[in-house]
Structures are given as structure tokens and as C-alpha cells.
Coordinates of C-alpha atoms and ligand atoms in Angstrom, one line a residue:
X1 CA 60.4 50.0 -35.8
X2 CA 58.1 47.0 -37.6
X3 CA 59.6 43.6 -37.8
X4 CA 58.6 40.1 -38.9
X5 CA 60.4 37.4 -38.1
X6 CA 59.7 33.7 -39.0
X7 CA 60.1 31.3 -37.7
X8 CA 59.6 27.0 -37.9
X9 CA 58.8 26.5 -34.0
X10 CA 57.3 28.9 -31.5
X11 CA 56.7 28.4 -27.2
X12 CA 54.5 27.5 -25.9
X13 CA 52.8 25.9 -29.3
X14 CA 55.3 24.1 -31.2
X15 CA 58.4 23.2 -29.5
X16 CA 61.3 20.5 -30.3
X17 CA 64.5 22.4 -29.5
X18 CA 65.8 25.3 -28.2
X19 CA 64.8 27.8 -31.1
X20 CA 61.5 27.6 -30.3
X21 CA 61.9 28.9 -26.5
X22 CA 64.1 32.0 -28.4
X23 CA 61.2 32.3 -31.0
X24 CA 58.6 32.8 -27.8
X25 CA 60.7 34.9 -26.0
X26 CA 62.7 37.6 -28.1
X27 CA 59.6 38.6 -29.5
X28 CA 58.5 39.3 -26.2
X29 CA 61.6 41.6 -25.5
X30 CA 61.1 43.5 -28.7
X31 CA 57.8 44.3 -27.6
X32 CA 58.6 44.6 -24.4
X33 CA 61.4 47.7 -26.2
X34 CA 57.9 49.2 -27.6
X35 CA 58.9 47.8 -31.3
X36 CA 56.2 46.4 -33.7
X37 CA 57.4 42.5 -33.7
X38 CA 54.6 40.4 -35.1
X39 CA 55.4 36.2 -35.3
X40 CA 54.9 34.2 -38.4
X41 CA 54.5 30.1 -38.1
X42 CA 53.3 27.4 -40.0
X43 CA 49.5 25.9 -38.7
X44 CA 51.1 22.9 -38.0
X45 CA 48.0 19.9 -35.9
X46 CA 46.4 21.7 -33.2
X47 CA 48.9 25.2 -32.8
X48 CA 46.0 27.3 -34.1
X49 CA 43.9 25.9 -31.1
X50 CA 46.5 26.0 -28.7
X51 CA 46.7 30.6 -29.2
X52 CA 43.4 31.0 -28.7
X53 CA 41.4 33.2 -30.6
X54 CA 42.0 33.7 -33.5
X55 CA 40.3 35.4 -37.1
X56 CA 40.7 34.4 -40.8
X57 CA 42.6 37.5 -42.5
X58 CA 43.2 36.4 -45.6
X59 CA 43.7 33.6 -48.5
X60 CA 46.8 33.7 -51.0
X61 CA 46.7 31.4 -54.2
X62 CA 50.6 31.0 -54.0
X63 CA 52.3 29.0 -56.6
X64 CA 52.6 25.6 -56.4
X65 CA 49.5 24.9 -53.0
X66 CA 48.0 22.5 -52.8
X67 CA 44.4 24.9 -52.7
X68 CA 44.8 27.9 -50.6
X69 CA 46.3 28.9 -47.8
X70 CA 44.6 31.1 -45.2
X71 CA 46.3 33.3 -42.8
X72 CA 45.3 33.5 -39.5
X73 CA 45.2 36.4 -37.6
X74 CA 45.9 35.7 -33.2
X75 CA 48.5 36.8 -30.8
X76 CA 51.3 34.5 -29.5
X77 CA 49.7 33.2 -25.9
X78 CA 51.1 35.2 -22.2
X79 CA 52.0 38.6 -24.7
X80 CA 51.0 40.5 -26.9
X81 CA 52.7 39.5 -29.9
X82 CA 50.8 39.9 -33.1
X83 CA 51.0 36.3 -34.5
X84 CA 50.0 35.1 -37.8
X85 CA 49.9 31.2 -38.4
X86 CA 50.3 30.1 -42.3
X87 CA 46.9 27.5 -42.9
X88 CA 46.9 25.1 -45.5
X89 CA 45.5 22.1 -44.0
X90 CA 47.7 19.5 -46.6
X91 CA 51.0 19.9 -46.2
X92 CA 50.5 20.9 -41.7
X93 CA 47.8 19.3 -40.2
X94 CA 49.1 16.4 -39.6
X95 CA 50.5 14.1 -36.8
X96 CA 53.7 13.8 -35.7
X97 CA 56.9 16.6 -34.9
X98 CA 57.3 19.6 -37.5
X99 CA 59.8 18.2 -39.4
X100 CA 59.2 14.7 -39.2
X101 CA 56.5 11.4 -39.1
X102 CA 55.5 9.8 -36.3
X103 CA 57.0 6.6 -37.3
X104 CA 60.7 9.0 -37.4
X105 CA 62.5 10.9 -41.0
X106 CA 62.1 13.8 -42.2
X107 CA 58.8 14.3 -43.9
X108 CA 59.2 13.4 -47.5
X109 CA 57.7 17.2 -49.3
X110 CA 60.0 18.9 -46.3
X111 CA 60.5 21.0 -49.2
X112 CA 58.0 21.7 -50.5
X113 CA 56.7 22.6 -46.8
X114 CA 58.6 25.2 -46.0
X115 CA 58.9 26.7 -49.5
X116 CA 55.8 27.8 -48.7
X117 CA 55.5 28.8 -46.2
X118 CA 58.4 30.9 -47.1
X119 CA 56.3 32.2 -49.6
X120 CA 53.8 32.4 -46.6
X121 CA 56.1 34.4 -44.8
X122 CA 57.2 36.8 -48.7
X123 CA 53.4 37.3 -49.1
X124 CA 53.0 39.6 -45.3
X125 CA 55.9 40.9 -45.6
X126 CA 55.2 42.8 -48.8
X127 CA 51.9 43.5 -47.8
X128 CA 50.8 41.5 -50.4
X129 CA 48.4 39.2 -48.0
X130 CA 45.4 42.4 -47.3
X131 CA 47.2 43.6 -43.9
X132 CA 47.8 46.9 -43.9
X133 CA 51.1 46.7 -42.2
X134 CA 55.0 46.9 -44.5
X135 CA 57.5 45.2 -42.2
X136 CA 61.3 47.4 -42.3
X137 CA 63.0 44.1 -41.6
X138 CA 61.9 40.5 -42.1
X139 CA 63.9 38.2 -39.6
X140 CA 64.5 34.5 -40.5
X141 CA 65.6 32.1 -38.6
X142 CA 67.4 28.8 -39.6
X143 CA 66.6 27.1 -42.8
X144 CA 63.1 26.2 -42.7
X145 CA 62.6 30.2 -43.3
X146 CA 66.6 30.2 -45.2
X147 CA 64.1 30.9 -48.1
X148 CA 62.9 34.4 -47.5
X149 CA 65.3 36.3 -47.5
X150 CA 66.1 35.1 -51.6
X151 CA 63.1 35.4 -52.5
X152 CA 63.1 38.5 -50.6
X153 CA 66.2 39.8 -52.3
X154 CA 64.4 39.2 -55.7
X155 CA 61.8 42.5 -55.3
X156 CA 63.4 46.1 -55.8
X157 CA 61.3 47.5 -52.4
X158 CA 61.8 44.9 -49.5
X159 CA 62.5 44.9 -45.6
X160 CA 66.0 44.6 -45.0
X161 CA 66.5 41.0 -44.3
X162 CA 68.0 39.2 -41.4
X163 CA 69.1 35.6 -41.1
X164 CA 69.6 33.9 -37.7
X165 CA 72.0 30.6 -37.1
X166 CA 70.4 28.9 -34.3
X167 CA 72.2 24.7 -35.6
X168 CA 74.4 25.3 -38.5
X169 CA 74.2 21.5 -39.1
X170 CA 70.7 21.4 -40.1
X171 CA 70.7 22.8 -44.1
X172 CA 68.0 22.3 -45.4
X173 CA 69.2 20.4 -48.7
X174 CA 67.6 18.5 -51.5
X175 CA 68.2 16.3 -54.4
X176 CA 68.6 18.8 -57.5
X177 CA 65.9 19.1 -58.9
X178 CA 63.6 20.3 -56.0
X179 CA 64.8 23.6 -57.7
X180 CA 62.9 23.2 -60.9
X181 CA 59.6 22.0 -58.8
X182 CA 59.7 24.1 -56.9
X183 CA 59.6 27.0 -60.1
X184 CA 63.1 28.3 -58.3
X185 CA 64.6 30.9 -60.7
X186 CA 67.4 28.1 -62.3
X187 CA 69.8 30.7 -61.4
X188 CA 69.6 29.8 -58.2
X189 CA 72.1 26.7 -59.1
X190 CA 74.7 27.5 -58.7
X191 CA 77.7 27.7 -56.2
X192 CA 77.2 31.3 -55.7
X193 CA 73.3 30.2 -55.2
X194 CA 71.7 27.6 -53.7
X195 CA 74.1 24.7 -55.1
X196 CA 75.5 23.1 -52.1
X197 CA 77.9 19.4 -53.3
X198 CA 74.9 18.8 -56.1
X199 CA 71.7 19.4 -53.7
X200 CA 69.2 22.4 -53.3
X201 CA 70.2 23.9 -49.7
X202 CA 67.4 26.1 -48.3
X203 CA 69.8 27.6 -45.8
X204 CA 71.8 29.1 -48.3
X205 CA 68.8 30.9 -49.5
X206 CA 69.7 33.0 -46.1
X207 CA 73.2 32.7 -46.1
X208 CA 74.3 34.2 -49.5
X209 CA 70.6 36.8 -49.5
X210 CA 70.1 37.7 -46.1
X211 CA 71.6 41.7 -46.0
X212 CA 73.6 40.6 -42.3
X213 CA 73.6 37.1 -41.0
X214 CA 74.1 36.5 -37.2
X215 CA 74.3 33.1 -35.0
X216 CA 73.3 33.1 -31.3
X217 CA 76.9 33.2 -29.2
X218 CA 79.7 35.4 -30.3
X219 CA 81.9 32.6 -29.8
X220 CA 80.0 30.1 -32.7
X221 CA 80.3 33.1 -34.8
X222 CA 83.8 33.0 -35.0
X223 CA 83.9 28.7 -34.8
X224 CA 81.6 28.4 -38.1
X225 CA 84.0 30.2 -40.7
X226 CA 86.8 27.2 -39.2
X227 CA 86.1 23.9 -41.5
X228 CA 86.0 22.4 -38.0
X229 CA 82.7 23.8 -37.2
X230 CA 81.3 25.4 -40.5
X231 CA 79.7 22.0 -41.9
X232 CA 81.4 22.8 -45.2
X233 CA 80.2 26.5 -44.9
X234 CA 82.9 28.3 -44.1
X235 CA 84.1 29.6 -46.5
X236 CA 81.0 31.0 -47.9
X237 CA 80.5 32.5 -43.6
X238 CA 84.2 33.9 -44.4
X239 CA 83.3 35.7 -47.0
X240 CA 80.1 37.5 -45.6
X241 CA 82.1 37.9 -41.8
X242 CA 82.1 41.8 -42.3
X243 CA 78.5 40.7 -42.2
X244 CA 77.8 37.9 -39.1
X245 CA 78.4 38.6 -36.3
X246 CA 76.7 36.5 -32.7
X247 CA 74.6 37.7 -30.0
X248 CA 73.7 35.3 -26.9
X249 CA 70.2 34.4 -26.6
X250 CA 68.4 35.4 -23.0
X251 CA 66.6 32.8 -21.0
X252 CA 63.0 34.1 -19.8
X253 CA 62.9 34.0 -16.0
X254 CA 59.2 34.2 -16.0
X255 CA 58.7 30.4 -17.2
X256 CA 62.7 29.7 -16.2
X257 CA 62.6 30.6 -12.0
X258 CA 63.6 28.3 -9.7
X259 CA 61.4 30.8 -7.2
X260 CA 57.8 30.1 -9.0
X261 CA 58.4 27.7 -11.2
X262 CA 54.8 25.9 -11.5
X263 CA 56.8 22.5 -11.6
X264 CA 58.7 21.8 -8.8
X265 CA 58.4 20.3 -4.9
X266 CA 59.0 23.5 -3.4
X267 CA 60.1 27.0 -4.2
X268 CA 63.7 28.3 -3.6
X269 CA 65.5 31.2 -4.5
X270 CA 68.9 32.7 -4.7
X271 CA 68.5 33.9 -1.0
X272 CA 66.6 31.5 0.0
X273 CA 68.0 28.4 -1.0
X274 CA 67.1 25.5 1.5
X275 CA 64.1 24.2 -0.9
X276 CA 66.0 22.4 -3.9
X277 CA 67.3 20.1 -1.3
X278 CA 63.5 19.4 -1.7
X279 CA 63.5 19.0 -5.0
X280 CA 66.1 16.9 -5.0
X281 CA 64.3 14.3 -3.0
X282 CA 61.6 14.6 -5.2
X283 CA 63.5 14.2 -8.2
X284 CA 65.1 11.2 -7.2
X285 CA 61.8 10.1 -6.3
X286 CA 60.7 11.2 -9.5
X287 CA 63.2 8.8 -11.2
X288 CA 62.7 5.5 -8.4
X289 CA 66.5 6.1 -7.0
X290 CA 66.9 5.7 -3.2
X291 CA 67.3 9.2 -1.9
X292 CA 70.5 9.6 -0.8
X293 CA 72.3 12.4 -0.2
X294 CA 75.2 11.7 -2.6
X295 CA 76.6 14.0 -6.0
X296 CA 73.2 14.2 -8.4
X297 CA 75.1 15.1 -11.8
X298 CA 71.2 15.4 -14.9
X299 CA 71.4 15.8 -18.4
X300 CA 67.7 17.5 -20.8
X301 CA 68.5 17.6 -24.7
X302 CA 67.9 16.1 -27.6
X303 CA 69.7 12.3 -28.1
X304 CA 72.0 13.3 -31.4
X305 CA 75.6 13.5 -32.2
X306 CA 75.6 17.1 -31.0
X307 CA 75.1 16.7 -28.3
X308 CA 78.3 14.7 -26.8
X309 CA 76.6 12.0 -24.7
X310 CA 78.8 9.4 -26.1
X311 CA 81.6 10.8 -24.2
X312 CA 79.6 10.6 -21.1
X313 CA 78.7 6.6 -22.5
X314 CA 82.2 6.2 -22.3
X315 CA 83.1 7.5 -18.8
X316 CA 80.1 5.6 -17.2
X317 CA 81.6 2.4 -15.9
X318 CA 84.8 5.0 -13.7
X319 CA 81.9 8.1 -13.2
X320 CA 80.2 4.9 -11.2
X321 CA 82.1 2.8 -9.2
X322 CA 82.1 6.5 -7.8
X323 CA 79.2 7.2 -4.9
X324 CA 77.5 9.5 -7.0
X325 CA 73.1 9.1 -9.1
X326 CA 72.8 10.6 -12.9
X327 CA 69.3 11.2 -14.0
X328 CA 69.0 11.7 -17.9
X329 CA 66.2 13.3 -20.4
X330 CA 66.0 13.1 -23.2
X331 CA 64.8 11.6 -26.9
X332 CA 66.4 11.4 -29.8
X333 CA 69.0 8.5 -31.6
X334 CA 67.2 5.2 -30.9
X335 CA 71.3 3.4 -30.4
X336 CA 71.6 6.4 -27.7
X337 CA 68.3 5.8 -26.0
X338 CA 69.4 1.7 -25.9
X339 CA 72.1 2.5 -23.9
X340 CA 70.8 5.2 -22.6
X341 CA 68.3 2.0 -20.9
X342 CA 70.8 -0.7 -20.4
X343 CA 72.7 1.5 -18.2
X344 CA 69.6 2.4 -16.1
X345 CA 68.5 -0.9 -15.7
X346 CA 72.2 -2.7 -15.0
X347 CA 72.3 0.0 -12.3
X348 CA 69.2 0.9 -11.1
X349 CA 70.0 2.2 -8.0
X350 CA 72.7 5.3 -9.2
X351 CA 70.9 5.9 -13.1
X352 CA 67.5 7.1 -14.3
X353 CA 67.1 7.7 -17.1
X354 CA 63.2 9.1 -19.6
X355 CA 63.4 8.6 -23.6
X356 CA 60.6 11.1 -24.2
X357 CA 60.4 14.6 -23.9
X358 CA 58.7 16.4 -21.0
X359 CA 58.5 19.8 -19.7
X360 CA 57.4 19.1 -16.3
X361 CA 60.2 17.2 -15.6
X362 CA 62.7 19.3 -17.3
X363 CA 62.3 22.1 -14.7
X364 CA 62.0 19.2 -12.2
X365 CA 65.7 18.2 -13.2
X366 CA 67.2 21.2 -13.1
X367 CA 65.7 21.8 -9.8
X368 CA 66.7 18.7 -8.4
X369 CA 69.7 17.9 -10.0
X370 CA 73.5 19.4 -8.6
X371 CA 75.2 19.4 -11.7
X372 CA 74.2 19.6 -15.1
X373 CA 76.5 18.3 -18.0
X374 CA 76.3 19.3 -21.0
X375 CA 79.9 17.7 -23.0
X376 CA 78.4 19.1 -26.4
X377 CA 80.6 18.7 -29.5
X378 CA 79.0 22.6 -30.3
X379 CA 76.9 23.9 -28.9
X380 CA 75.5 27.4 -30.9
X381 CA 74.3 28.6 -27.6
X382 CA 72.4 26.2 -25.6
X383 CA 70.0 27.0 -23.3
X384 CA 69.8 24.2 -20.6
X385 CA 73.0 26.0 -19.2
X386 CA 71.1 29.0 -18.5
X387 CA 68.4 28.0 -16.9
X388 CA 71.1 25.4 -14.9
X389 CA 73.0 28.3 -13.7
X390 CA 69.1 30.5 -12.8
X391 CA 68.1 27.1 -10.9
X392 CA 71.6 26.4 -8.8
X393 CA 72.5 23.7 -11.3
X394 CA 76.3 23.5 -11.7
X395 CA 76.7 23.8 -15.4
X396 CA 79.9 21.3 -16.4
X397 CA 80.6 22.5 -20.3
X398 CA 82.6 21.7 -23.2
X399 CA 83.8 24.9 -23.6
X400 CA 82.3 25.6 -27.7
X401 CA 80.3 28.2 -28.7
X402 CA 77.6 29.9 -26.4
X403 CA 78.8 27.5 -24.1
X404 CA 81.8 29.1 -23.6
X405 CA 80.0 32.3 -23.9
X406 CA 78.0 31.9 -20.9
X407 CA 79.8 29.5 -18.0
X408 CA 82.6 31.1 -15.8
X409 CA 85.4 28.2 -15.7
X410 CA 85.9 27.1 -11.3
X411 CA 89.9 27.4 -12.5
X412 CA 91.9 28.5 -9.3
X413 CA 91.6 32.3 -9.9
X414 CA 88.4 32.4 -10.6
X415 CA 87.5 30.5 -7.3
X416 CA 89.8 33.5 -5.9
X417 CA 88.3 36.0 -7.6
X418 CA 84.7 35.3 -6.8
X419 CA 84.3 34.8 -10.8
X420 CA 83.2 31.2 -11.0
X421 CA 80.0 29.2 -11.6
X422 CA 81.1 26.4 -13.5
X423 CA 83.1 23.9 -15.1
X424 CA 84.6 23.5 -18.5
X425 CA 87.2 21.4 -20.7
X426 CA 88.5 21.7 -24.3
X427 CA 88.6 18.9 -26.2
X428 CA 85.0 16.5 -26.8
X429 CA 87.1 13.2 -25.2
X430 CA 85.9 11.1 -22.2
X431 CA 89.1 11.5 -20.4
X432 CA 88.2 15.4 -20.1
X433 CA 85.3 15.6 -19.8
X434 CA 86.1 13.0 -16.8
X435 CA 88.8 15.4 -15.8
X436 CA 86.3 17.6 -14.5
X437 CA 83.4 15.7 -13.5
X438 CA 86.5 14.8 -10.8
X439 CA 87.2 18.6 -10.5
X440 CA 83.5 18.8 -9.6
X441 CA 83.2 16.3 -6.8
X442 CA 86.1 17.5 -5.4
X443 CA 84.4 20.9 -4.9
X444 CA 81.3 19.8 -4.1
X445 CA 82.7 17.9 -1.0
X446 CA 83.7 21.4 0.2
X447 CA 80.4 23.2 1.0
X448 CA 81.0 26.0 1.1
X449 CA 83.6 26.3 -1.6
X450 CA 80.2 24.8 -3.6
X451 CA 77.1 27.1 -2.1
X452 CA 79.5 30.4 -3.5
X453 CA 79.8 28.6 -6.8
X454 CA 76.0 27.6 -6.4
X455 CA 75.1 31.4 -5.4
X456 CA 77.4 33.3 -7.7
X457 CA 75.6 31.5 -11.2
X458 CA 72.0 31.7 -9.1
X459 CA 73.2 35.7 -9.4
X460 CA 73.5 36.3 -13.1
X461 CA 70.9 38.3 -15.9
X462 CA 71.1 36.1 -19.2
X463 CA 67.5 37.9 -19.0
X464 CA 66.7 39.2 -22.6
X465 CA 67.2 42.5 -21.9
X466 CA 70.7 42.5 -22.8
X467 CA 70.0 40.5 -26.2
X468 CA 67.1 42.1 -27.4
X469 CA 68.8 45.4 -26.6
X470 CA 71.5 44.6 -29.4
X471 CA 69.3 42.4 -31.5
X472 CA 67.2 45.7 -31.8
X473 CA 70.5 47.9 -32.4
X474 CA 70.9 45.6 -35.1
X475 CA 67.9 45.3 -37.1
X476 CA 68.3 49.5 -36.6
X477 CA 71.3 49.9 -38.5
X478 CA 70.4 47.1 -41.2
X479 CA 67.3 49.4 -42.5
X480 CA 69.1 52.6 -42.1
X481 CA 71.4 50.8 -44.9
X482 CA 68.7 49.3 -46.3
X483 CA 66.3 53.1 -46.7
X484 CA 69.6 54.9 -46.9
Ligands
ADP501 P1 68.7 22.5 -28.3 O1 67.8 23.8 -29.0 O2 70.0 22.1 -29.4 O3 68.3 21.8 -28.4 P2 69.0 24.1 -26.3 O4 69.8 23.7 -25.3 O5 69.0 25.4 -27.2 O6 69.9 23.1 -27.1 O7 66.7 24.0 -26.0 C1 67.0 23.0 -25.7 C2 65.6 22.4 -24.6 O8 65.0 21.8 -25.9 C3 65.2 23.2 -23.4 O9 64.2 24.5 -23.4 C4 65.0 21.8 -23.5 O10 65.1 21.7 -22.4 C5 63.7 21.7 -23.7 N1 64.1 20.0 -24.5 C6 65.1 19.0 -25.1 N2 64.4 17.6 -25.2 C7 64.0 17.6 -24.2 C8 62.7 16.7 -23.0 N3 63.0 15.3 -23.6 N4 62.3 16.8 -22.3 C9 61.6 17.9 -22.0 N5 62.2 19.6 -22.8 C10 63.6 19.3 -24.0
GLC502 C1 69.6 25.3 -31.2 C2 71.6 25.6 -30.7 C3 71.1 26.1 -29.9 C4 70.9 27.0 -29.4 C5 68.9 26.3 -29.9 C6 68.6 28.1 -29.7 O1 69.6 24.2 -31.7 O2 71.8 23.5 -31.1 O3 72.9 25.9 -28.6 O4 70.2 28.1 -28.0 O5 69.3 27.1 -31.3 O6 69.4 29.6 -30.2

């Protein structure tokens, strides 16, 4: 099967979060199942250089483009997956993040940037970029590619389309005048089109026009049909419930396995767990904490409301009254960053905080911590709990989205039948989080039971193999429906 996979971030070329991890590893897994999947990404600053050897494949004149757009062809590093880069220097070759400026805040021309990206993807999908290759299916991801299914729906001959929601909270909303400015069809300005509370919504392009919608866990697929999680789109999603499903993300064990992770102080594995203690000491050193044998709790992530770090801040006075340590790596909202730094200054022997983004330190934290905290208000899938399981770092998670689908709570029944892998709590409330941490600390004091819990987690298989088969089944079903 021929599949074009469009994403606005792909590890190891450019990453702000889990979307990059998925876009870097799912295509490789599909390729390993012997299907012709190819990835398309904007050529942000430095991306072409990181991709290695590239060649110019085509030049396109696209509606609204500031000059010609070039399509560069290369390979996704470390794989056989062909990669196309949409090269438009005035829009993509700048310092800063893929969505925001170096000083923070979204790029003011994001609508134009991702509309042009979508138009370039459509040219590739319709074999109008000189490739002599026509995909049977176009797989779009998140709002940045939302216009792709919408634009393709205007074509009589087009590939089947799948739109995957990685995070419904980010919708790509722009002022009403944007529809005109981008020269999009005027009849899209309706509730059945791209209008959303008098704004133009890019994500609705995917939700309304794709042949199928998927999201990254079965639980999140159900949750987003309710007002609590639907971000105002629950009505539309319920109306399309017969074309909406959830497939849990996998992870790439080439990058995330403690037995061959180059970032660790010492390798370890499920059969030989001794090295984990050395990684704990190394992590305490990384964060300037005394090398004490006390429970070490950790967190890595974007410091945004979604991740529930404020719940953690609420319980810290009580938590820090106990003999334990906490390490956090993240960046995001300035107030959360400051609150964490203040905490570190107040408790330098117990709390270590690094504000910023560091792939090596994220790996070292996964390896060195005893417990990993994910008190997310919502979590479409979540990858860090999957990494934690692999690294024998017991996750404490809120029972939502992919966290609910990947962690088995250490209830008395699950401890008795040996299926427990972590701790879950229900309400997004500070006392509930505290109660879950207390349960975890109580079990930590029972070394034999703790070892069983860790070992069970490390033995879980969240490799892409199973999920890649699910995507393939879905791809095949959509292509058959389109061609039939
Ligand atoms: P989300 O996509 O919502 O941010 P995920 O759990 O799916 O959450 O994925 C987050 C990814 O980003 C993980 O690979 C995680 O290790 C990484 N990450 C997040 N923040 C940082 C950081 N400050 N430094 C290094 N890696 C980070
Ligand atoms: C999103 C979600 C996260 C998910 C990731 C990859 O950013 O917040 O839960 O794991 O996408 O699908």
C-alpha cells in the first residue's frame, strides 16, 4: 500500500512533544511491514541539514505562497522511509520553534504557514509534484495538517484520508477574515464546515472532511465525545462516532530501552536490574541532590495546564514533609516554571528542577527515578508513562486517556494476580494525587512487592508492532471503501 504521512514535527528532525515521537516511529513500523509509506514535513531551519543528503525534487507555485516552494527529498534518519521537506524559506527558515517565536507566542503567520504546508501536501498526494507516485491514503496529524483532508475533499480523484487527533486542545483557530485571506472556499464558512464560534478552525478541516478520524488511545476516543474533554467539538465528534476510533501509540524501543541507552550512567534490563541504582545516584548528581537512599519521584514534560503540575504544587508542602526527593525537567508556562524554581530554592536537598529541553536528561530521569508522576487533566495517549514502564520507573497516573489504557493499578486484586504495573487515581484533585503517591510509598517500603511491580512493568510490550497492524487494517479498510 502507498501512504503519505503528513506531520508538523518528526523525531529526530524537529520535536516539541509526543507527536514527533509518533511521526518518527510509526512510519518506520509500517515500512517494516513492507508498505510504501513516506513522510512529509516543513523544512524548518536546520531540518534539511539534519536529514543528511537531500535533493530538489520539484518546484511548485502555490496559492498565496511568497515565491516558489521546493520539495526536497531525503530519508528519515536511521530508516528507509522516504522523506519530503516542504521548503519555503520565508515561512519556515527562522530561529525559534515550529509554532512559536524565540521570545514566545505563536508565529503571527501560522495560518499561512500551515495552509501552504497543506497545499504542498495535497500536491504530493495528488501526484502533482513530479514524483510519479500516487498514494492511496493520506494520513494527516493534528490541526497543522487539518486543511489537507478538507482540500482533498474538493477533488474527484483523491486518496482516502485519515485524520489523527493527538491533542484536541490545540485546534488552530484564526480570525474569520483568514478564510478569505487564504482563498479557501467561501461555503466552508458554516457550522458544517470550518467555522467555530466565529473563528476559522483548522482542526475542523480534519474532523469534518476526513474519511475517518482516529485518536491515540481508545479511552480518549470515548472521552472527546463528552463536554468534559471535547473542547467544544464533542457534538461534531459524537455525530461522527461511527467513523472515529482509538489506537494506542507504541514507542520505539531502539531509542528507549535501558539495556542500550547511550545516555545512561549504566545499562540495565529486566533480567539484570542492578544498574538502576547507579542511574539513581547519577541522576541525584545531575540535579545536585544528596545521594540518599530515599524514594526519588520524577517528571518530564511540557509545563502546561494539561499535565496537572499545579496539582503537584498543591500537595508539595505535605509531600516534602516526608523523606523523599523530587526531580522535574520541563518548560512551558512562566508561572509554573517560577513556582518550581522557588521550590527548589526552598528545598535544595529535596527538590531538583531543570527548566529547558534536554533529550539526554529526559532519558537519565526515566532511568534514575523510582516513580514517575503524570497527574494529567487529560492525556490523549502519553508516552512518558510507557517509557517509565520500560525503565522500571513505576508510573503514578490519572485514570484518563492513554494513561488509563496503559497502566494497571496496584489494587489488592491486581497485586494478588500479578498484573499491577503502577498507580492510578480518578479525580483531577490534589488530595487524590496525594493518596495515590501515599499508596505508592507504602508499597515502596516492601522491597519484594516493589520489585514484582517494577518487573511486571518492564515486561510490558508497547512496541509499535501491534499498533502498526491496527493502523494498517484501518488504512486497508479506508482504501477499500474509497476504491469500492
Ligand atoms: P505531549 O506530546 O503531550 O507533550 P507525550 O508524553 O506524548 O506528551 O510526549 C512528550 C515527549 O516529549 C516525550 O518524548 C518526552 O520525553 C518529551 N519531552 C517533553 N518535555 C521535555 C523536556 N523538557 N526535555 C526533554 N524531553 C521532553
Ligand atoms: C499529544 C498528546 C499526548 C500524545 C502525543 C502523541 O501531544 O498530548 O498524550 O502521547 O500527542 O500522540
